[in-house]
CSV table of C-alpha atoms in Angstrom, one decimal:
chain,number,residue,atom,x,y,z
A,979,UNK,CA,-0.1,0.0,0.0
A,980,UNK,CA,1.6,3.4,-1.0
A,981,UNK,CA,2.5,5.7,1.9
A,982,UNK,CA,1.2,9.2,2.4
A,983,UNK,CA,4.5,10.6,1.3
A,984,UNK,CA,4.4,8.8,-2.0
A,985,UNK,CA,0.8,9.8,-2.6
A,986,UNK,CA,1.7,13.4,-1.9
A,987,UNK,CA,4.7,13.3,-4.1
A,988,UNK,CA,2.6,11.7,-7.0
A,989,UNK,CA,0.1,14.6,-6.6
A,990,UNK,CA,2.8,17.2,-6.7
A,991,UNK,CA,4.2,15.6,-9.9
A,992,UNK,CA,0.8,15.9,-11.5
A,993,UNK,CA,0.3,19.5,-10.3
A,994,UNK,CA,3.6,20.7,-11.9
A,995,UNK,CA,3.2,18.6,-15.0
A,996,UNK,CA,1.9,21.3,-17.2
A,997,UNK,CA,4.8,23.6,-16.1
A,998,UNK,CA,7.6,20.9,-16.5
A,999,UNK,CA,6.2,20.0,-20.0
A,1000,UNK,CA,6.8,23.6,-21.2
A,1001,UNK,CA,10.2,24.0,-19.4
A,1002,UNK,CA,12.2,24.1,-22.6
A,1003,UNK,CA,10.4,26.9,-24.2
A,1004,UNK,CA,10.3,28.8,-21.0
A,1005,UNK,CA,14.0,28.2,-20.5
A,1006,UNK,CA,14.7,29.4,-24.0
A,1007,UNK,CA,12.6,32.5,-23.5
A,1008,UNK,CA,14.4,33.2,-20.1
A,1009,UNK,CA,17.8,32.9,-21.8
A,1010,UNK,CA,16.8,35.2,-24.6
A,1011,UNK,CA,15.3,37.9,-22.4
A,1012,UNK,CA,18.4,37.6,-20.1
A,1013,UNK,CA,20.7,38.3,-22.9
A,1014,UNK,CA,18.7,41.1,-24.2
A,1015,UNK,CA,18.6,42.8,-20.7
A,1016,UNK,CA,22.3,42.3,-20.3
A,1017,UNK,CA,22.9,43.9,-23.7
A,1018,UNK,CA,20.9,46.9,-22.7
A,1019,UNK,CA,22.6,47.0,-19.3
A,1020,UNK,CA,26.0,46.9,-21.0
A,1021,UNK,CA,25.2,49.1,-24.0
A,1022,UNK,CA,22.3,51.4,-22.8
A,1023,UNK,CA,22.9,53.8,-25.8
A,1024,UNK,CA,21.1,51.1,-28.0
A,1025,UNK,CA,17.8,52.4,-26.7
A,1026,UNK,CA,18.5,56.1,-27.0
A,1027,UNK,CA,20.2,58.7,-25.0
A,1028,UNK,CA,17.2,59.4,-22.7
A,1029,UNK,CA,16.8,55.7,-21.8
A,1030,UNK,CA,20.6,55.5,-21.3
A,1031,UNK,CA,20.3,58.3,-18.9
A,1032,UNK,CA,17.4,56.7,-17.2
A,1033,UNK,CA,19.6,53.6,-16.7
A,1034,UNK,CA,22.4,55.4,-15.4
A,1035,UNK,CA,20.0,57.3,-12.9
A,1036,UNK,CA,19.4,53.9,-11.2
A,1037,UNK,CA,22.7,54.4,-9.5
A,1038,UNK,CA,21.2,57.3,-7.5
A,1039,UNK,CA,18.3,55.2,-6.0
A,1040,UNK,CA,18.4,54.7,-2.3
A,1041,UNK,CA,18.7,51.0,-1.6
A,1042,UNK,CA,16.7,50.7,1.6
A,1043,UNK,CA,13.5,52.0,-0.2
A,1044,UNK,CA,14.1,49.4,-3.0
A,1045,UNK,CA,14.4,46.6,-0.4
A,1046,UNK,CA,11.2,47.9,1.2
A,1047,UNK,CA,9.5,47.8,-2.3
A,1048,UNK,CA,10.7,44.3,-2.7
A,1049,UNK,CA,9.1,43.3,0.7
A,1050,UNK,CA,6.0,45.0,-0.3
A,1051,UNK,CA,6.0,43.1,-3.8
A,1052,UNK,CA,6.3,39.7,-1.9
A,1053,UNK,CA,3.3,40.7,0.5
A,1054,UNK,CA,1.4,41.5,-2.6
A,1055,UNK,CA,2.1,38.3,-4.2
A,1056,UNK,CA,1.2,36.3,-0.9
A,1057,UNK,CA,-2.1,38.3,-0.6
A,1058,UNK,CA,-3.1,37.6,-4.2
A,1059,UNK,CA,-2.3,33.7,-3.4
A,1060,UNK,CA,-4.6,34.1,-0.5
A,1061,UNK,CA,-7.4,35.5,-2.8
A,1062,UNK,CA,-7.0,32.8,-5.1
A,1063,UNK,CA,-7.2,30.2,-2.3
A,1064,UNK,CA,-10.4,31.9,-1.0
A,1065,UNK,CA,-12.0,32.1,-4.4
A,1066,UNK,CA,-11.3,28.3,-5.0
A,1067,UNK,CA,-13.0,27.7,-1.7
A,1068,UNK,CA,-16.1,28.9,-3.2
A,1069,UNK,CA,-16.3,25.9,-5.4
A,1070,UNK,CA,-15.3,23.4,-2.9
A,1071,UNK,CA,-11.4,23.6,-3.2
A,1072,UNK,CA,-9.4,22.7,-0.1
A,1073,UNK,CA,-5.8,23.8,-0.2
A,1074,UNK,CA,-3.2,24.8,2.4
A,1075,UNK,CA,-1.6,28.3,2.7
A,1076,UNK,CA,1.7,27.2,1.5
A,1077,UNK,CA,0.4,25.1,-1.2
A,1078,UNK,CA,-1.7,28.0,-2.6
A,1079,UNK,CA,1.4,30.3,-2.5
A,1080,UNK,CA,3.5,27.7,-4.4
A,1081,UNK,CA,0.9,27.2,-7.0
A,1082,UNK,CA,0.5,31.0,-7.6
A,1083,UNK,CA,4.2,31.3,-7.4
A,1084,UNK,CA,4.8,29.1,-10.2
A,1085,UNK,CA,2.5,31.3,-12.4
A,1086,UNK,CA,4.5,34.4,-11.3
A,1087,UNK,CA,7.6,32.6,-12.5
A,1088,UNK,CA,6.2,31.9,-15.8
A,1089,UNK,CA,4.7,35.5,-16.1
A,1090,UNK,CA,8.2,36.8,-15.4
A,1091,UNK,CA,9.4,35.4,-18.7
A,1092,UNK,CA,6.4,34.7,-21.0
A,1093,UNK,CA,4.1,36.9,-22.8
A,1094,UNK,CA,0.2,37.2,-22.8
A,1095,UNK,CA,0.1,36.2,-19.0
A,1096,UNK,CA,0.5,32.4,-19.7
A,1097,UNK,CA,1.3,32.2,-16.0
A,1098,UNK,CA,-2.5,32.7,-15.2
A,1099,UNK,CA,-3.2,29.7,-17.3
A,1100,UNK,CA,-0.6,27.7,-15.3
A,1101,UNK,CA,-2.2,29.0,-12.1
A,1102,UNK,CA,-5.6,28.0,-13.3
A,1103,UNK,CA,-4.5,24.6,-14.2
A,1104,UNK,CA,-2.6,24.0,-10.9
A,1105,UNK,CA,-5.3,25.4,-8.6
A,1106,UNK,CA,-8.0,23.5,-10.5
A,1107,UNK,CA,-6.1,20.3,-9.6
A,1108,UNK,CA,-7.4,20.9,-6.0
A,1109,UNK,CA,-11.0,20.0,-7.2
A,1110,UNK,CA,-12.0,16.3,-7.6
A,1111,UNK,CA,-14.6,16.5,-10.5
A,1112,UNK,CA,-14.4,16.4,-14.4
A,1113,UNK,CA,-15.8,19.9,-14.6
A,1114,UNK,CA,-13.1,21.4,-12.3
A,1115,UNK,CA,-11.5,23.6,-15.0
A,1116,UNK,CA,-15.1,25.3,-15.6
A,1117,UNK,CA,-15.4,25.7,-11.7
A,1118,UNK,CA,-12.0,27.0,-11.3
A,1119,UNK,CA,-12.5,29.5,-14.2
A,1120,UNK,CA,-15.6,30.8,-12.3
A,1121,UNK,CA,-13.4,31.5,-9.3
A,1122,UNK,CA,-11.1,33.4,-11.6
A,1123,UNK,CA,-13.9,35.6,-12.8
A,1124,UNK,CA,-14.9,36.1,-9.2
A,1125,UNK,CA,-11.3,37.4,-8.7
A,1126,UNK,CA,-11.7,39.7,-11.6
A,1127,UNK,CA,-14.9,41.2,-10.1
A,1128,UNK,CA,-13.2,41.7,-6.6
A,1129,UNK,CA,-10.3,43.4,-8.4
A,1130,UNK,CA,-12.6,45.7,-10.3
A,1131,UNK,CA,-14.3,46.7,-6.9
A,1132,UNK,CA,-10.9,47.2,-5.1
A,1133,UNK,CA,-9.5,49.2,-8.0
A,1134,UNK,CA,-12.6,51.4,-8.0
A,1135,UNK,CA,-12.0,52.2,-4.2
A,1136,UNK,CA,-8.5,53.0,-5.3
A,1137,UNK,CA,-9.4,55.4,-8.0
A,1138,UNK,CA,-11.8,57.1,-5.5
A,1139,UNK,CA,-8.9,57.7,-3.1
A,1140,UNK,CA,-6.8,59.0,-6.0
A,1141,UNK,CA,-9.5,61.3,-7.2
A,1142,UNK,CA,-10.0,62.7,-3.7
A,1143,UNK,CA,-6.2,63.4,-3.7
A,1144,UNK,CA,-6.6,65.1,-7.2
A,1145,UNK,CA,-4.4,62.5,-8.9
A,1146,UNK,CA,-7.0,60.9,-11.2
A,1147,UNK,CA,-10.5,61.5,-12.6
A,1148,UNK,CA,-13.5,59.9,-11.2
A,1149,UNK,CA,-15.3,58.6,-14.4
A,1150,UNK,CA,-13.5,55.1,-14.5
A,1151,UNK,CA,-15.1,54.2,-11.0
A,1152,UNK,CA,-18.6,54.1,-12.7
A,1153,UNK,CA,-17.2,51.5,-15.3
A,1154,UNK,CA,-15.6,49.4,-12.5
A,1155,UNK,CA,-18.7,49.6,-10.3
A,1156,UNK,CA,-20.7,48.5,-13.3
A,1157,UNK,CA,-18.6,45.3,-13.6
A,1158,UNK,CA,-18.9,44.8,-9.9
A,1159,UNK,CA,-22.7,45.1,-10.1
A,1160,UNK,CA,-22.8,42.5,-12.8
A,1161,UNK,CA,-21.1,40.1,-10.5
A,1162,UNK,CA,-23.5,40.9,-7.7
A,1163,UNK,CA,-26.4,40.4,-10.1
A,1164,UNK,CA,-25.0,37.1,-11.3
A,1165,UNK,CA,-24.6,36.0,-7.8
A,1166,UNK,CA,-28.1,36.9,-6.8
A,1167,UNK,CA,-29.9,35.2,-9.9
A,1168,UNK,CA,-28.0,32.0,-9.8
A,1169,UNK,CA,-27.9,31.4,-6.1
A,1170,UNK,CA,-31.0,29.0,-6.0
A,1171,UNK,CA,-30.2,27.4,-9.5
A,1172,UNK,CA,-28.4,24.1,-10.1
A,1173,UNK,CA,-25.8,23.6,-12.9
A,1174,UNK,CA,-26.9,21.0,-15.5
A,1175,UNK,CA,-24.1,21.3,-17.9
A,1176,UNK,CA,-20.3,21.6,-17.8
A,1177,UNK,CA,-20.4,25.2,-19.0
A,1178,UNK,CA,-23.1,26.0,-16.4
A,1179,UNK,CA,-20.4,25.2,-13.6
A,1180,UNK,CA,-18.6,28.6,-14.7
A,1181,UNK,CA,-21.2,30.1,-12.4
A,1182,UNK,CA,-20.7,27.8,-9.3
A,1183,UNK,CA,-18.5,30.5,-7.6
A,1184,UNK,CA,-21.2,33.1,-8.1
A,1185,UNK,CA,-23.9,30.7,-6.7
A,1186,UNK,CA,-21.7,30.3,-3.6
A,1187,UNK,CA,-21.5,34.1,-3.3
A,1188,UNK,CA,-25.3,34.5,-3.5
A,1189,UNK,CA,-25.8,32.0,-0.6
A,1190,UNK,CA,-22.8,33.2,1.5
A,1191,UNK,CA,-21.9,36.8,0.7
A,1192,UNK,CA,-19.4,37.0,3.5
A,1193,UNK,CA,-17.2,34.6,1.6
A,1194,UNK,CA,-16.9,37.3,-1.2
A,1195,UNK,CA,-15.8,39.9,1.5
A,1196,UNK,CA,-13.0,37.4,2.3
A,1197,UNK,CA,-11.8,37.4,-1.3
A,1198,UNK,CA,-12.2,41.2,-1.6
A,1199,UNK,CA,-10.2,41.6,1.7
A,1200,UNK,CA,-7.2,39.6,0.2
A,1201,UNK,CA,-7.3,41.6,-3.0
A,1202,UNK,CA,-7.5,44.7,-1.0
A,1203,UNK,CA,-4.4,43.7,1.1
A,1204,UNK,CA,-2.4,42.7,-2.2
A,1205,UNK,CA,-3.4,46.1,-3.7
A,1206,UNK,CA,-2.3,48.0,-0.5
A,1207,UNK,CA,1.0,46.1,-0.5
A,1208,UNK,CA,1.6,47.0,-4.3
A,1209,UNK,CA,0.7,50.6,-3.6
A,1210,UNK,CA,3.4,50.4,-0.8
A,1211,UNK,CA,5.9,49.0,-3.3
A,1212,UNK,CA,5.1,51.9,-5.8
A,1213,UNK,CA,5.5,54.5,-3.0
A,1214,UNK,CA,8.8,53.1,-2.0
A,1215,UNK,CA,10.3,52.9,-5.5
A,1216,UNK,CA,9.2,56.5,-6.1
A,1217,UNK,CA,10.7,57.6,-2.8
A,1218,UNK,CA,14.0,55.8,-3.7
A,1219,UNK,CA,14.3,57.9,-6.9
A,1220,UNK,CA,13.3,61.2,-5.1
A,1221,UNK,CA,10.0,61.7,-6.8
A,1222,UNK,CA,8.0,64.4,-5.2
A,1223,UNK,CA,4.9,63.2,-3.3
A,1224,UNK,CA,5.6,59.5,-3.7
A,1225,UNK,CA,2.3,58.3,-2.3
A,1226,UNK,CA,0.3,60.5,-4.8
A,1227,UNK,CA,2.6,59.2,-7.6
A,1228,UNK,CA,1.8,55.6,-6.3
A,1229,UNK,CA,-2.1,56.4,-6.7
A,1230,UNK,CA,-1.4,57.3,-10.4
A,1231,UNK,CA,1.0,54.2,-11.0
A,1232,UNK,CA,-1.0,51.4,-9.6
A,1233,UNK,CA,-4.2,52.0,-11.7
A,1234,UNK,CA,-2.0,52.5,-14.8
A,1235,UNK,CA,-0.2,49.3,-14.2
A,1236,UNK,CA,-3.5,47.3,-13.8
A,1237,UNK,CA,-4.4,48.7,-17.3
A,1238,UNK,CA,-1.2,47.8,-18.7
A,1239,UNK,CA,-1.5,44.3,-17.3
A,1240,UNK,CA,-4.7,43.7,-19.5
A,1241,UNK,CA,-2.4,43.9,-22.6
A,1242,UNK,CA,0.7,41.8,-21.8
A,1243,UNK,CA,2.2,41.7,-25.4
A,1244,UNK,CA,5.9,41.3,-24.3
A,1245,UNK,CA,7.7,38.6,-22.3
A,1246,UNK,CA,7.4,39.5,-18.6
A,1247,UNK,CA,5.6,42.7,-19.7
A,1248,UNK,CA,9.0,44.1,-20.4
A,1249,UNK,CA,8.7,47.9,-21.5
A,1250,UNK,CA,5.0,47.9,-20.9
A,1251,UNK,CA,5.4,48.1,-17.2
A,1252,UNK,CA,8.1,50.7,-17.2
A,1253,UNK,CA,6.3,52.8,-19.9
A,1254,UNK,CA,2.9,52.7,-17.9
A,1255,UNK,CA,4.8,53.8,-14.8
A,1256,UNK,CA,6.7,56.6,-16.8
A,1257,UNK,CA,3.4,57.9,-18.6
A,1258,UNK,CA,1.7,58.0,-15.1
A,1259,UNK,CA,4.5,60.1,-13.5
A,1260,UNK,CA,4.8,62.4,-16.5
A,1261,UNK,CA,1.1,63.3,-16.0
A,1262,UNK,CA,2.1,64.4,-12.5
A,1263,UNK,CA,4.8,66.7,-13.9
A,1264,UNK,CA,7.8,64.4,-13.2
A,1265,UNK,CA,10.7,64.8,-15.4
A,1266,UNK,CA,11.0,62.3,-18.4
A,1267,UNK,CA,14.3,60.8,-17.2
A,1268,UNK,CA,13.2,60.3,-13.6
A,1269,UNK,CA,10.0,59.0,-14.8
A,1270,UNK,CA,11.8,56.4,-17.0
A,1271,UNK,CA,14.2,55.6,-14.2
A,1272,UNK,CA,11.4,55.0,-11.7
A,1273,UNK,CA,9.6,52.8,-14.2
A,1274,UNK,CA,12.7,50.7,-14.9
A,1275,UNK,CA,13.4,50.3,-11.1
A,1276,UNK,CA,9.8,49.4,-10.4
A,1277,UNK,CA,9.8,46.6,-13.1
A,1278,UNK,CA,13.2,45.3,-12.0
A,1279,UNK,CA,12.2,44.9,-8.4
A,1280,UNK,CA,8.8,43.4,-9.2
A,1281,UNK,CA,10.3,40.9,-11.5
A,1282,UNK,CA,13.0,39.9,-8.9
A,1283,UNK,CA,10.4,39.4,-6.3
A,1284,UNK,CA,8.3,37.5,-8.7
A,1285,UNK,CA,11.1,35.2,-9.7
A,1286,UNK,CA,12.1,34.6,-6.1
A,1287,UNK,CA,8.5,33.9,-5.2
A,1288,UNK,CA,8.1,31.4,-8.1
A,1289,UNK,CA,11.3,29.6,-7.4
A,1290,UNK,CA,10.2,29.0,-3.9
A,1291,UNK,CA,7.0,27.6,-5.4
A,1292,UNK,CA,8.6,25.2,-7.6
A,1293,UNK,CA,10.8,24.0,-4.8
A,1294,UNK,CA,7.7,23.4,-2.6
A,1295,UNK,CA,5.9,21.6,-5.3
A,1296,UNK,CA,8.8,19.5,-6.5
A,1297,UNK,CA,8.7,15.7,-5.9
A,1298,UNK,CA,11.2,14.4,-3.6
A,1299,UNK,CA,12.0,10.6,-2.7
A,1300,UNK,CA,11.3,11.0,1.0
A,1301,UNK,CA,10.3,13.7,3.5
A,1302,UNK,CA,13.8,13.6,4.9
A,1303,UNK,CA,15.3,14.5,1.7
A,1304,UNK,CA,12.7,17.3,1.2
A,1305,UNK,CA,13.5,18.8,4.6
A,1306,UNK,CA,17.1,18.8,4.1
A,1307,UNK,CA,16.9,20.2,0.6
A,1308,UNK,CA,14.5,23.1,1.7
A,1309,UNK,CA,16.8,23.7,4.8
A,1310,UNK,CA,19.8,23.9,2.5
A,1311,UNK,CA,18.3,26.2,-0.2
A,1312,UNK,CA,16.6,28.3,2.5
A,1313,UNK,CA,19.9,28.9,4.3
A,1314,UNK,CA,21.8,29.8,1.1
A,1315,UNK,CA,18.9,32.2,0.0
A,1316,UNK,CA,19.0,33.9,3.5
A,1317,UNK,CA,22.8,34.3,3.3
A,1318,UNK,CA,22.6,35.8,-0.2
A,1319,UNK,CA,19.9,38.1,0.8
A,1320,UNK,CA,21.7,39.3,3.9
A,1321,UNK,CA,24.8,39.8,2.0
A,1322,UNK,CA,23.1,41.7,-0.7
A,1323,UNK,CA,21.3,43.8,1.8
A,1324,UNK,CA,24.5,44.6,3.7
A,1325,UNK,CA,26.4,45.4,0.5
A,1326,UNK,CA,23.7,47.7,-0.7
A,1327,UNK,CA,22.4,49.4,2.4
A,1328,UNK,CA,25.4,49.5,4.7
A,1329,UNK,CA,27.9,50.0,1.9
A,1330,UNK,CA,28.5,53.8,2.9
A,1331,UNK,CA,29.3,52.7,6.4
A,1332,UNK,CA,32.0,50.1,5.6
């Protein structure tokens, strides 16, 4: 009879199967992207004098603020993983906190190198494995739609705050509230209906919301936490580059990034994220070079955080021959990672004191 450890390892093999099957194209994309970034870093003039000055301006960033931004990005990733976990619970999915973070992290790793947010498809597949019926993809897809509704509601609140601060117009709120209202209407009209086809299971999450609205508040709370953490990251990056009124700047940047995220045409959203940040800051009157530098720094720190979170997720989901090997591997990797982080922190933050 197979032991629990063997069964768990087999489940993890199935869960990461989709990710591992596509590892070779992903690795090729990662290598190509890395070479391109190294080329730009070594020869910034290839992208023009303004971008060259923006890259050179990174040397003036205050490291302590960038480290704080990295912590905020990690908190945002953890909060979004919690939102996915809560949304999956609407359709009967039962998954642990670390497991949810790992599955979400694998998607973050894919999104760091692949275009078109392919990581979301990986996440949907991995999270759907926590469901035990043939229609699990439809049910998990419905949970993903609920997440979208929650994001629209939280983004509407953020834009209201930005509008009060004079940073953004108020009209997008009406569009977002309309999307949220459509979700509420779907929940109310389907709560007493039973799904009779596979496609109808797409509304299972909304049925659950109609019966237990407080569970939707839990999803929205996690999305709100993730959004506040990302707002903190944007504020920290702006402060690191000396942007005037960094919180106001962050209130402009985060909604702009949500819009840019709907059109992920480049691998890892390279260029689009930095451009969205730069355009938002330019609208506030920030100089072009400083805007570009802030956008590049924001994208770099967010990418590093996503890769680190994703690698931790791959390690968690990876199959091991035994629990002892698993503990030793995690301990060894964790020790090395902590040592590298502490060394990097000391070399950047305390370099002036040495």
